[in-house]
Amino acid sequence: MGAAMGRIQAGNALSAFGIGFTVPFLYVYVAEVRQLGAFWAMASFIALAVGAVLTLPFAGRAIDRRGPIPVLIAAALTAAVGALALGLATTVATVLLFSVVLGAGQAVMQPALATMIVNCSTPEGRTRAFALQFFMQNLGLGIGGLLGGLLVDVSRPGSFLLLFGIETAMFLVLAAIVTTVRLPEPSGLKESAPKDGAQAGGGLGLLLRHKAMVYLCLLGFVMYFACYGQFESGLTAYGTESGIDPATLGFALAANTGVIVVAQFAVLRFVERASRTKVIALVGLVWTAAWVLAAFAGLVGSGPALAATAFVSTYALFGLGEAMLSPTIAPLVADLAPDGKVGLYNSAFAMVKQIALVVGPLVGVPLGAMLPGPYIAAFAVICLGFSWLALRLGRQLTAAQDRPFAGRRPSRVVAQHTPAADGPAPARTAGAEPVAAGAARGM
């Protein structure tokens, strides 16, 4: 791993570590510590997504025009202001305002980091670079959440200010690290030209005319809606109303993170050798099995022990699917981007994610709580549709985009370091080797 890539991954992990201190406790902070109630606590989560939706349409163009480093620094500083101010907020207006600010900063960091990883990695090592990013994010979130749980005390509002202060410090550290990164000169992204003949130039219209990218965005919406959008909302409501012990919910989330950490690099050999769209289709089947296990946990009279095991296994299977998707979806996003439009494509995909994360709880919570049977059946069918969409996407891709490692042995390194610059050599432009980027988990 080159020096530039190492710094990017370190900054990514530290920022995720900071986010882990606050995200699991934001609901309790707003509802109980600030005594604003459950409604405004839920509204604060929506405000985070609103901030993202408001800024991401402009982020892609800024990244492509000014480069990812200044955009990432501005985003990290914005997130730092939002986090610190949110820790001091006491009214509904200030909580919602600074949730929007925090959400805007965090959201823009994702496509900026992804574009930096593209610039600092070779085509051979890019899949593993994004796998490492996802691994470090989940590890940082898990450790941050664990330590945050040891520090937080609902009876002491100052303990929450400490959590938000740590998050603020981690965003500032990310900004400081990024200032030391020297990116190699970008090279032409010849292989990433869209299959349907879309040309470089233009903005959203270009993207909307690109059939493969439209399919991928639709696929991304379904992915975030049916998986990430249900973790802490609809599936939790379903489990609670089905009699799953609250402690089991904590074990389930831990199992999800644990499987990702353990399986992330174990699945890489398979992911690198297989068709990307077939890997995505397989994930849809894995998630369908997860929803079947969820049905066993809540709808079948299986006894408390078996129900708890099935519920935890549901989250574990979701984690396995995530581990398979992170090195697959992420590199594919910019494989589809024309030359000079990687930031635009990354930002568009990140916005699709944010919209899905808003819609997911709005649909999942009432269904999971009041109509558990239809809820499980509907999302099992949606995951089967996810597999079908993945196979349809395969018809829109070139052979190099769908099977980037076909005919050659995958690299065992993330990036090569060259003495000429503080980072790896730029991607090669000749031949059939794609350029990749992707969006991180809320990744």
GROMACS .gro file of C-alpha atoms in nm, residues 31 40 47 160 257 269 369 399 432:
model
    9
   31ALA     CA    1  -3.552   1.211   2.279
   40TRP     CA    2  -3.820   1.489   1.693
   47ALA     CA    3  -3.265   1.584   0.879
  160PHE     CA    4  -2.303   1.317   2.523
  257THR     CA    5  -2.051  -0.612   1.197
  269ARG     CA    6  -1.100  -1.439  -0.415
  369ALA     CA    7  -4.469  -0.320   1.357
  399ALA     CA    8  -1.699  -0.780  -2.060
  432ALA     CA    9  -0.913  -0.341  -2.124
   0.00000   0.00000   0.00000
